[in-house]
PDB file of C-alpha atoms in Angstrom:
ATOM      1  CA  MET A 526      76.945  81.766 127.873  1.00 71.00           C
ATOM      2  CA  THR A 527      74.738  83.296 126.263  1.00 95.00           C
ATOM      3  CA  ILE A 528      75.601  86.688 123.684  1.00 97.00           C
ATOM      4  CA  ILE A 529      73.426  88.867 122.164  1.00 98.00           C
ATOM      5  CA  ARG A 530      75.424  90.597 119.704  1.00 98.00           C
ATOM      6  CA  THR A 531      74.215  94.684 120.390  1.00 98.00           C
ATOM      7  CA  ALA A 532      74.600  97.189 117.560  1.00 98.00           C
ATOM      8  CA  LEU A 533      73.527 101.138 117.540  1.00 98.00           C
ATOM      9  CA  THR A 534      74.081 104.266 115.789  1.00 98.00           C
ATOM     10  CA  GLN A 535      75.673 107.604 116.502  1.00 98.00           C
ATOM     11  CA  THR A 536      74.438 110.098 113.024  1.00 97.00           C
ATOM     12  CA  THR A 537      74.281 114.030 112.203  1.00 94.00           C
ATOM     13  CA  TRP A 538      71.350 115.804 111.075  1.00 97.00           C
ATOM     14  CA  THR A 539      71.493 115.265 106.748  1.00 96.00           C
ATOM     15  CA  GLY A 540      69.085 117.871 106.441  1.00 95.00           C
ATOM     16  CA  ASP A 541      66.232 116.325 105.086  1.00 96.00           C
ATOM     17  CA  GLU A 542      64.313 113.344 106.552  1.00 97.00           C
ATOM     18  CA  GLU A 543      63.917 110.853 103.914  1.00 97.00           C
ATOM     19  CA  SER A 544      67.464 110.442 103.220  1.00 98.00           C
ATOM     20  CA  MET A 545      68.087 109.967 107.228  1.00 98.00           C
ATOM     21  CA  VAL A 546      65.646 107.906 107.461  1.00 98.00           C
ATOM     22  CA  ALA A 547      67.337 105.907 104.494  1.00 98.00           C
ATOM     23  CA  LYS A 548      70.881 106.246 105.524  1.00 98.00           C
ATOM     24  CA  HIS A 549      69.213 104.419 108.804  1.00 98.00           C
ATOM     25  CA  GLU A 550      68.180 100.998 107.653  1.00 98.00           C
ATOM     26  CA  ASP A 551      71.277 101.817 105.338  1.00 98.00           C
ATOM     27  CA  PHE A 552      72.985 100.353 109.465  1.00 98.00           C
ATOM     28  CA  VAL A 553      70.004  97.847 109.575  1.00 98.00           C
ATOM     29  CA  ARG A 554      71.855  95.964 106.438  1.00 98.00           C
ATOM     30  CA  LYS A 555      75.575  97.231 107.975  1.00 98.00           C
ATOM     31  CA  ALA A 556      74.104  95.206 111.451  1.00 98.00           C
ATOM     32  CA  ALA A 557      72.921  92.025 110.304  1.00 98.00           C
ATOM     33  CA  ALA A 558      75.664  91.873 107.928  1.00 98.00           C
ATOM     34  CA  GLU A 559      78.070  91.739 111.218  1.00 98.00           C
ATOM     35  CA  GLY A 560      76.075  89.513 112.746  1.00 98.00           C
ATOM     36  CA  ALA A 561      73.937  91.495 115.071  1.00 98.00           C
ATOM     37  CA  GLN A 562      70.881  90.775 116.756  1.00 98.00           C
ATOM     38  CA  ILE A 563      69.202  93.753 118.220  1.00 98.00           C
ATOM     39  CA  ILE A 564      69.727  97.611 116.919  1.00 98.00           C
ATOM     40  CA  CYS A 565      68.774 100.854 117.984  1.00 98.00           C
ATOM     41  CA  PHE A 566      69.310 104.488 117.244  1.00 98.00           C
ATOM     42  CA  GLN A 567      69.604 107.965 118.743  1.00 98.00           C
ATOM     43  CA  GLU A 568      66.464 109.708 119.645  1.00 98.00           C
ATOM     44  CA  LEU A 569      64.584 110.870 117.103  1.00 98.00           C
ATOM     45  CA  PHE A 570      66.083 109.414 114.301  1.00 98.00           C
ATOM     46  CA  HIS A 571      64.175 110.529 111.284  1.00 98.00           C
ATOM     47  CA  GLY A 572      64.268 113.954 112.136  1.00 97.00           C
ATOM     48  CA  PRO A 573      67.235 117.171 113.423  1.00 98.00           C
ATOM     49  CA  TYR A 574      67.098 117.509 117.050  1.00 98.00           C
ATOM     50  CA  PHE A 575      64.297 120.152 116.999  1.00 97.00           C
ATOM     51  CA  GLY A 576      64.821 121.361 120.575  1.00 97.00           C
ATOM     52  CA  ILE A 577      67.236 124.162 120.317  1.00 95.00           C
ATOM     53  CA  VAL A 578      63.727 126.107 119.314  1.00 97.00           C
ATOM     54  CA  GLN A 579      59.801 126.253 119.692  1.00 97.00           C
ATOM     55  CA  ASP A 580      58.563 126.342 115.810  1.00 97.00           C
ATOM     56  CA  ASN A 581      55.237 124.257 115.960  1.00 97.00           C
ATOM     57  CA  LYS A 582      56.733 123.321 111.781  1.00 98.00           C
ATOM     58  CA  TYR A 583      58.640 120.426 113.469  1.00 98.00           C
ATOM     59  CA  TYR A 584      54.864 119.238 114.015  1.00 98.00           C
ATOM     60  CA  ASP A 585      54.996 117.502 110.894  1.00 97.00           C
ATOM     61  CA  TYR A 586      57.964 115.455 112.048  1.00 98.00           C
ATOM     62  CA  ALA A 587      55.419 113.105 113.296  1.00 98.00           C
ATOM     63  CA  GLN A 588      53.671 110.253 112.852  1.00 97.00           C
ATOM     64  CA  LYS A 589      50.807 107.236 113.976  1.00 98.00           C
ATOM     65  CA  VAL A 590      52.707 104.981 115.701  1.00 98.00           C
ATOM     66  CA  PRO A 591      52.209 101.849 115.154  1.00 98.00           C
ATOM     67  CA  GLY A 592      52.631 103.582 111.076  1.00 97.00           C
ATOM     68  CA  PRO A 593      55.080 104.288 108.459  1.00 96.00           C
ATOM     69  CA  LEU A 594      58.026 104.602 110.492  1.00 97.00           C
ATOM     70  CA  THR A 595      57.379 101.766 112.105  1.00 98.00           C
ATOM     71  CA  GLU A 596      56.093  99.723 108.761  1.00 98.00           C
ATOM     72  CA  ARG A 597      59.025 100.140 107.114  1.00 97.00           C
ATOM     73  CA  PHE A 598      61.834  99.042 109.616  1.00 98.00           C
ATOM     74  CA  SER A 599      58.836  96.197 110.281  1.00 98.00           C
ATOM     75  CA  LYS A 600      60.050  94.777 106.911  1.00 98.00           C
ATOM     76  CA  LEU A 601      63.672  95.120 107.665  1.00 98.00           C
ATOM     77  CA  ALA A 602      63.340  93.836 110.540  1.00 98.00           C
ATOM     78  CA  ALA A 603      61.827  90.694 109.159  1.00 98.00           C
ATOM     79  CA  GLU A 604      64.364  90.764 106.658  1.00 98.00           C
ATOM     80  CA  HIS A 605      67.066  90.532 109.108  1.00 98.00           C
ATOM     81  CA  HIS A 606      66.440  88.489 111.473  1.00 98.00           C
ATOM     82  CA  MET A 607      66.904  91.941 113.937  1.00 98.00           C
ATOM     83  CA  VAL A 608      64.357  93.203 116.562  1.00 98.00           C
ATOM     84  CA  ILE A 609      64.332  97.034 116.463  1.00 98.00           C
ATOM     85  CA  ILE A 610      64.042 100.470 119.038  1.00 98.00           C
ATOM     86  CA  LEU A 611      62.499 103.035 116.585  1.00 98.00           C
ATOM     87  CA  PRO A 612      62.983 106.773 118.449  1.00 98.00           C
ATOM     88  CA  VAL A 613      59.679 108.128 116.720  1.00 98.00           C
ATOM     89  CA  TYR A 614      57.870 111.781 117.017  1.00 98.00           C
ATOM     90  CA  GLU A 615      53.807 109.921 117.628  1.00 98.00           C
ATOM     91  CA  GLU A 616      51.445 112.142 117.158  1.00 98.00           C
ATOM     92  CA  GLU A 617      48.357 110.277 118.518  1.00 98.00           C
ATOM     93  CA  GLN A 618      46.153 112.549 117.608  1.00 97.00           C
ATOM     94  CA  PRO A 619      46.558 116.443 116.037  1.00 96.00           C
ATOM     95  CA  GLY A 620      48.528 118.468 119.009  1.00 96.00           C
ATOM     96  CA  VAL A 621      48.752 115.346 120.850  1.00 98.00           C
ATOM     97  CA  LEU A 622      52.786 114.540 120.554  1.00 98.00           C
ATOM     98  CA  TYR A 623      54.190 112.170 122.404  1.00 98.00           C
ATOM     99  CA  ASN A 624      58.205 111.553 122.287  1.00 98.00           C
ATOM    100  CA  THR A 625      58.727 107.657 121.542  1.00 98.00           C
ATOM    101  CA  ALA A 626      60.415 104.980 121.346  1.00 98.00           C
ATOM    102  CA  ALA A 627      58.877 101.804 119.153  1.00 98.00           C
ATOM    103  CA  VAL A 628      60.091  98.379 119.649  1.00 98.00           C
ATOM    104  CA  ILE A 629      60.274  96.040 116.521  1.00 98.00           C
ATOM    105  CA  ASP A 630      60.882  92.508 117.004  1.00 98.00           C
ATOM    106  CA  ALA A 631      63.149  90.476 114.430  1.00 98.00           C
ATOM    107  CA  ASP A 632      59.651  88.672 112.816  1.00 98.00           C
ATOM    108  CA  GLY A 633      58.517  92.118 112.314  1.00 98.00           C
ATOM    109  CA  THR A 634      55.877  91.788 114.169  1.00 98.00           C
ATOM    110  CA  TYR A 635      54.877  96.048 116.132  1.00 98.00           C
ATOM    111  CA  LEU A 636      55.463  94.576 119.473  1.00 98.00           C
ATOM    112  CA  GLY A 637      53.868  97.713 121.522  1.00 98.00           C
ATOM    113  CA  LYS A 638      55.644 101.073 122.330  1.00 98.00           C
ATOM    114  CA  TYR A 639      57.868 103.603 125.254  1.00 98.00           C
ATOM    115  CA  ARG A 640      56.665 107.351 125.826  1.00 98.00           C
ATOM    116  CA  LYS A 641      59.286 109.247 127.223  1.00 98.00           C
ATOM    117  CA  ASN A 642      58.340 110.380 130.598  1.00 98.00           C
ATOM    118  CA  HIS A 643      60.257 113.368 132.074  1.00 98.00           C
ATOM    119  CA  ILE A 644      59.622 116.718 129.898  1.00 98.00           C
ATOM    120  CA  PRO A 645      62.318 118.682 129.960  1.00 97.00           C
ATOM    121  CA  HIS A 646      62.304 122.582 129.250  1.00 95.00           C
ATOM    122  CA  VAL A 647      65.394 124.205 128.833  1.00 93.00           C
ATOM    123  CA  GLU A 648      67.822 126.058 127.094  1.00 91.00           C
ATOM    124  CA  LYS A 649      68.354 123.880 123.845  1.00 92.00           C
ATOM    125  CA  PHE A 650      65.454 121.555 125.515  1.00 95.00           C
ATOM    126  CA  TRP A 651      62.187 123.242 124.826  1.00 97.00           C
ATOM    127  CA  GLU A 652      59.945 120.065 124.773  1.00 98.00           C
ATOM    128  CA  LYS A 653      57.637 121.048 126.302  1.00 98.00           C
ATOM    129  CA  PHE A 654      56.538 122.812 123.362  1.00 98.00           C
ATOM    130  CA  TYR A 655      56.999 119.318 121.477  1.00 98.00           C
ATOM    131  CA  PHE A 656      55.796 116.626 123.616  1.00 98.00           C
ATOM    132  CA  ARG A 657      53.580 115.374 126.447  1.00 98.00           C
ATOM    133  CA  PRO A 658      54.501 113.547 129.147  1.00 98.00           C
ATOM    134  CA  GLY A 659      54.872 109.578 128.272  1.00 98.00           C
ATOM    135  CA  ASN A 660      51.374 107.929 129.766  1.00 98.00           C
ATOM    136  CA  LEU A 661      52.002 104.269 129.391  1.00 98.00           C
ATOM    137  CA  GLY A 662      54.323 104.003 132.045  1.00 98.00           C
ATOM    138  CA  TRP A 663      57.300 101.439 131.737  1.00 98.00           C
ATOM    139  CA  PRO A 664      56.670  98.514 129.611  1.00 98.00           C
ATOM    140  CA  VAL A 665      59.135  95.711 129.315  1.00 98.00           C
ATOM    141  CA  PHE A 666      58.766  93.936 125.536  1.00 98.00           C
ATOM    142  CA  ASP A 667      59.562  90.870 125.351  1.00 98.00           C
ATOM    143  CA  THR A 668      61.946  89.415 121.961  1.00 98.00           C
ATOM    144  CA  ALA A 669      63.653  87.524 120.576  1.00 98.00           C
ATOM    145  CA  VAL A 670      67.076  88.679 122.041  1.00 98.00           C
ATOM    146  CA  GLY A 671      64.981  88.715 125.998  1.00 97.00           C
ATOM    147  CA  ALA A 672      63.267  91.199 128.217  1.00 98.00           C
ATOM    148  CA  VAL A 673      64.291  94.840 126.635  1.00 98.00           C
ATOM    149  CA  GLY A 674      62.826  98.603 128.395  1.00 98.00           C
ATOM    150  CA  VAL A 675      63.396 101.686 127.470  1.00 98.00           C
ATOM    151  CA  THR A 676      64.076 104.897 128.621  1.00 98.00           C
ATOM    152  CA  ILE A 677      64.676 107.993 126.506  1.00 98.00           C
ATOM    153  CA  CYS A 678      67.438 110.636 126.874  1.00 98.00           C
ATOM    154  CA  TYR A 679      66.170 112.923 129.853  1.00 97.00           C
ATOM    155  CA  ASP A 680      65.054 110.209 132.238  1.00 98.00           C
ATOM    156  CA  ARG A 681      68.833 108.805 132.676  1.00 97.00           C
ATOM    157  CA  HIS A 682      68.369 111.526 135.679  1.00 97.00           C
ATOM    158  CA  PHE A 683      66.088 109.763 137.679  1.00 97.00           C
ATOM    159  CA  PRO A 684      66.629 107.067 138.870  1.00 97.00           C
ATOM    160  CA  GLU A 685      63.013 105.601 140.017  1.00 97.00           C
ATOM    161  CA  GLY A 686      62.191 104.773 135.865  1.00 98.00           C
ATOM    162  CA  TRP A 687      65.575 102.698 136.091  1.00 98.00           C
ATOM    163  CA  ARG A 688      64.773 100.306 138.760  1.00 98.00           C
ATOM    164  CA  VAL A 689      60.483 100.108 138.180  1.00 98.00           C
ATOM    165  CA  LEU A 690      62.768  98.621 134.182  1.00 98.00           C
ATOM    166  CA  GLY A 691      64.516  95.597 136.498  1.00 98.00           C
ATOM    167  CA  LEU A 692      61.430  94.793 138.843  1.00 98.00           C
ATOM    168  CA  ASN A 693      60.186  94.781 135.638  1.00 98.00           C
ATOM    169  CA  GLY A 694      61.407  91.284 134.190  1.00 98.00           C
ATOM    170  CA  ALA A 695      64.088  94.218 132.111  1.00 98.00           C
ATOM    171  CA  GLN A 696      67.700  92.889 131.378  1.00 98.00           C
ATOM    172  CA  LEU A 697      68.661  94.555 128.521  1.00 98.00           C
ATOM    173  CA  VAL A 698      67.723  98.484 128.733  1.00 98.00           C
ATOM    174  CA  PHE A 699      67.710 100.639 125.835  1.00 98.00           C
ATOM    175  CA  ASN A 700      68.694 104.783 126.650  1.00 98.00           C
ATOM    176  CA  PRO A 701      68.049 106.777 123.471  1.00 98.00           C
ATOM    177  CA  ASN A 702      69.615 110.561 123.915  1.00 98.00           C
ATOM    178  CA  ALA A 703      70.550 113.588 121.906  1.00 97.00           C
ATOM    179  CA  SER A 704      73.046 115.129 124.686  1.00 95.00           C
ATOM    180  CA  LYS A 705      75.161 118.449 123.455  1.00 92.00           C
ATOM    181  CA  PRO A 706      77.608 119.319 126.077  1.00 88.00           C
ATOM    182  CA  GLY A 707      77.569 121.169 129.358  1.00 87.00           C
ATOM    183  CA  LEU A 708      76.555 120.241 132.378  1.00 81.00           C
ATOM    184  CA  SER A 709      75.533 117.009 131.303  1.00 89.00           C
ATOM    185  CA  ASN A 710      79.318 115.691 130.206  1.00 91.00           C
ATOM    186  CA  ARG A 711      79.361 113.958 133.354  1.00 94.00           C
ATOM    187  CA  LEU A 712      76.367 113.240 134.347  1.00 95.00           C
ATOM    188  CA  TRP A 713      76.168 110.676 131.002  1.00 95.00           C
ATOM    189  CA  GLU A 714      79.796 109.417 132.193  1.00 95.00           C
ATOM    190  CA  LEU A 715      78.011 108.068 136.345  1.00 95.00           C
ATOM    191  CA  GLU A 716      74.148 107.647 135.551  1.00 97.00           C
ATOM    192  CA  GLN A 717      73.601 105.286 132.825  1.00 98.00           C
ATOM    193  CA  PRO A 718      76.668 102.607 133.790  1.00 98.00           C
ATOM    194  CA  THR A 719      75.317 103.488 137.935  1.00 98.00           C
ATOM    195  CA  ALA A 720      71.902 102.348 136.950  1.00 98.00           C
ATOM    196  CA  ALA A 721      73.206  99.454 135.285  1.00 98.00           C
ATOM    197  CA  ALA A 722      75.533  98.553 138.906  1.00 98.00           C
ATOM    198  CA  ALA A 723      72.182  99.244 140.628  1.00 98.00           C
ATOM    199  CA  ASN A 724      69.559  97.373 138.543  1.00 98.00           C
ATOM    200  CA  GLY A 725      71.997  94.229 137.018  1.00 98.00           C
ATOM    201  CA  TYR A 726      71.327  94.487 133.012  1.00 98.00           C
ATOM    202  CA  TYR A 727      72.755  96.544 130.474  1.00 98.00           C
ATOM    203  CA  VAL A 728      71.974  99.837 129.558  1.00 98.00           C
ATOM    204  CA  VAL A 729      72.481 100.610 125.943  1.00 98.00           C
ATOM    205  CA  VAL A 730      73.253 104.720 124.962  1.00 98.00           C
ATOM    206  CA  PRO A 731      72.992 106.164 120.818  1.00 98.00           C
ATOM    207  CA  ASN A 732      73.473 109.192 121.412  1.00 98.00           C
ATOM    208  CA  ARG A 733      73.397 111.955 118.525  1.00 97.00           C
ATOM    209  CA  VAL A 734      76.044 113.954 117.476  1.00 97.00           C
ATOM    210  CA  GLY A 735      78.316 116.820 115.283  1.00 96.00           C
ATOM    211  CA  ALA A 736      76.586 120.065 115.295  1.00 96.00           C
ATOM    212  CA  GLU A 737      73.184 120.418 112.172  1.00 96.00           C
ATOM    213  CA  THR A 738      73.926 123.846 111.766  1.00 96.00           C
ATOM    214  CA  ASN A 739      72.498 122.786 108.877  1.00 96.00           C
ATOM    215  CA  GLU A 740      69.371 122.477 109.744  1.00 96.00           C
ATOM    216  CA  PHE A 741      69.203 125.661 112.423  1.00 96.00           C
ATOM    217  CA  GLY A 742      73.381 127.545 111.789  1.00 95.00           C
ATOM    218  CA  ASP A 743      74.363 129.496 114.407  1.00 93.00           C
ATOM    219  CA  GLU A 744      72.042 128.518 117.230  1.00 94.00           C
ATOM    220  CA  ALA A 745      72.619 124.274 116.863  1.00 95.00           C
ATOM    221  CA  VAL A 746      74.341 122.431 119.707  1.00 93.00           C
ATOM    222  CA  ASP A 747      77.338 120.138 119.309  1.00 95.00           C
ATOM    223  CA  PHE A 748      75.789 116.239 120.029  1.00 97.00           C
ATOM    224  CA  TYR A 749      79.014 114.442 121.754  1.00 96.00           C
ATOM    225  CA  GLY A 750      78.355 111.843 119.946  1.00 97.00           C
ATOM    226  CA  THR A 751      80.311 108.983 122.625  1.00 98.00           C
ATOM    227  CA  SER A 752      76.988 106.324 122.593  1.00 98.00           C
ATOM    228  CA  TYR A 753      78.363 103.120 124.203  1.00 98.00           C
ATOM    229  CA  ILE A 754      77.077  99.854 126.455  1.00 98.00           C
ATOM    230  CA  ALA A 755      77.071  99.729 129.965  1.00 98.00           C
ATOM    231  CA  ASP A 756      77.524  95.824 131.990  1.00 98.00           C
ATOM    232  CA  PRO A 757      75.657  94.801 134.614  1.00 98.00           C
ATOM    233  CA  GLN A 758      78.395  96.316 136.604  1.00 97.00           C
ATOM    234  CA  GLY A 759      78.611  99.380 135.229  1.00 97.00           C
ATOM    235  CA  ASN A 760      81.679  98.822 132.707  1.00 98.00           C
ATOM    236  CA  TYR A 761      81.623  99.932 129.962  1.00 98.00           C
ATOM    237  CA  VAL A 762      81.507  97.423 127.341  1.00 98.00           C
ATOM    238  CA  GLY A 763      84.370  98.162 124.154  1.00 97.00           C
ATOM    239  CA  ASN A 764      85.532 101.388 123.411  1.00 97.00           C
ATOM    240  CA  LEU A 765      82.900 104.204 123.270  1.00 97.00           C
ATOM    241  CA  GLY A 766      82.182 105.836 120.168  1.00 97.00           C
ATOM    242  CA  ALA A 767      83.415 108.964 118.395  1.00 97.00           C
ATOM    243  CA  ARG A 768      82.961 112.179 119.993  1.00 96.00           C
ATOM    244  CA  ASP A 769      82.892 114.327 116.863  1.00 94.00           C
ATOM    245  CA  SER A 770      81.745 111.580 114.307  1.00 95.00           C
ATOM    246  CA  GLU A 771      79.262 108.718 112.942  1.00 97.00           C
ATOM    247  CA  GLU A 772      80.042 105.115 113.757  1.00 97.00           C
ATOM    248  CA  LEU A 773      77.314 101.644 114.479  1.00 98.00           C
ATOM    249  CA  MET A 774      79.336 100.178 116.997  1.00 98.00           C
ATOM    250  CA  ILE A 775      78.945  96.990 117.731  1.00 98.00           C
ATOM    251  CA  ARG A 776      79.043  94.562 120.777  1.00 98.00           C
ATOM    252  CA  ASP A 777      79.068  91.273 122.112  1.00 98.00           C
ATOM    253  CA  LEU A 778      77.141  91.341 125.788  1.00 98.00           C
ATOM    254  CA  ASP A 779      76.995  87.803 127.575  1.00 98.00           C
ATOM    255  CA  MET A 780      73.962  87.807 129.164  1.00 98.00           C
ATOM    256  CA  ASP A 781      75.373  86.002 132.417  1.00 97.00           C
ATOM    257  CA  LEU A 782      76.032  88.302 133.487  1.00 98.00           C
ATOM    258  CA  VAL A 783      72.857  89.568 134.780  1.00 98.00           C
ATOM    259  CA  ARG A 784      72.084  86.397 136.663  1.00 97.00           C
ATOM    260  CA  THR A 785      76.552  87.304 138.158  1.00 97.00           C
ATOM    261  CA  ALA A 786      75.398  90.311 139.327  1.00 97.00           C
ATOM    262  CA  ARG A 787      72.436  90.058 140.143  1.00 97.00           C
ATOM    263  CA  ASN A 788      73.664  87.252 143.015  1.00 97.00           C
ATOM    264  CA  SER A 789      77.053  89.059 143.747  1.00 96.00           C
ATOM    265  CA  TRP A 790      74.317  92.270 144.649  1.00 95.00           C
ATOM    266  CA  GLN A 791      71.670  91.209 146.749  1.00 95.00           C
ATOM    267  CA  PHE A 792      69.499  94.870 145.700  1.00 97.00           C
ATOM    268  CA  TYR A 793      66.223  93.366 145.006  1.00 96.00           C
ATOM    269  CA  ARG A 794      66.310  91.307 147.988  1.00 96.00           C
ATOM    270  CA  ASP A 795      67.306  94.354 150.489  1.00 97.00           C
ATOM    271  CA  ARG A 796      65.472  96.318 148.753  1.00 96.00           C
ATOM    272  CA  ARG A 797      62.485  98.278 151.263  1.00 96.00           C
ATOM    273  CA  PRO A 798      59.634  99.819 149.571  1.00 94.00           C
ATOM    274  CA  ASP A 799      58.117  99.724 152.976  1.00 94.00           C
ATOM    275  CA  ALA A 800      61.055 102.697 153.237  1.00 96.00           C
ATOM    276  CA  TYR A 801      60.606 104.728 150.063  1.00 95.00           C
ATOM    277  CA  THR A 802      56.704 105.807 150.101  1.00 93.00           C
ATOM    278  CA  PRO A 803      58.281 110.283 150.076  1.00 94.00           C
ATOM    279  CA  ILE A 804      59.747 109.024 146.526  1.00 91.00           C
ATOM    280  CA  THR A 805      55.912 108.909 145.206  1.00 89.00           C
ATOM    281  CA  ASN A 806      54.593 112.420 146.572  1.00 90.00           C
ATOM    282  CA  PRO A 807      53.975 115.449 145.131  1.00 88.00           C
TER     283      PRO A 807
END
């Protein structure tokens, strides 16, 4: 039996970037003390979730990937022998910005990045003001703990991405979030466990938690936390995270369950790509 001890975190905005980064460095140290082999933070972990407003001052949070943040966490990864999924605001060049997740291996090596493919633009999620759609496809990273894929928040509403990650070999997929109450509550319960079961892999779902009133005052939304992991059969691994407080969650994942689930349900064998051409039509 192959067990991967996995960590995910949820927290609210501290009020400044440096303390936010330091808090997540502390999460890495605490997770390492509990034997975690891989950790993932919430969407845009190093700043507020600024998508609730449209203000170009938040462009200043964007930085190169790889760059200062990846270098900082690469040192921690190597020190604690831990794979780190690092969701950051990326500047490729001035005016070319992405919602990105860097993947750092357990020896500190920067393996690459995923750029969020689906960009919403609805009330309190004005993301097209901040991000271009991703252009790197659906990469799967060969890490010290196995084949890892990433989607980011709004991507979870599109089943095609989940399937491509499975076809590309992912066995452990991370979906960092900034999700608030409303229409998404029921989807939060349904989509990621469904994706896990439909594709026969683990889905790890960190979310922001709490209202960032220290940044946005009365405009702040109340992110609902409840981070979780779904196994390849669509079941929760342990309890959900807290609804209204910071949490570091540690879960042991039995990776043999990937093979068990896929042998029981031959979705990859029985899929019919020849019948799906309308999906790729504009």
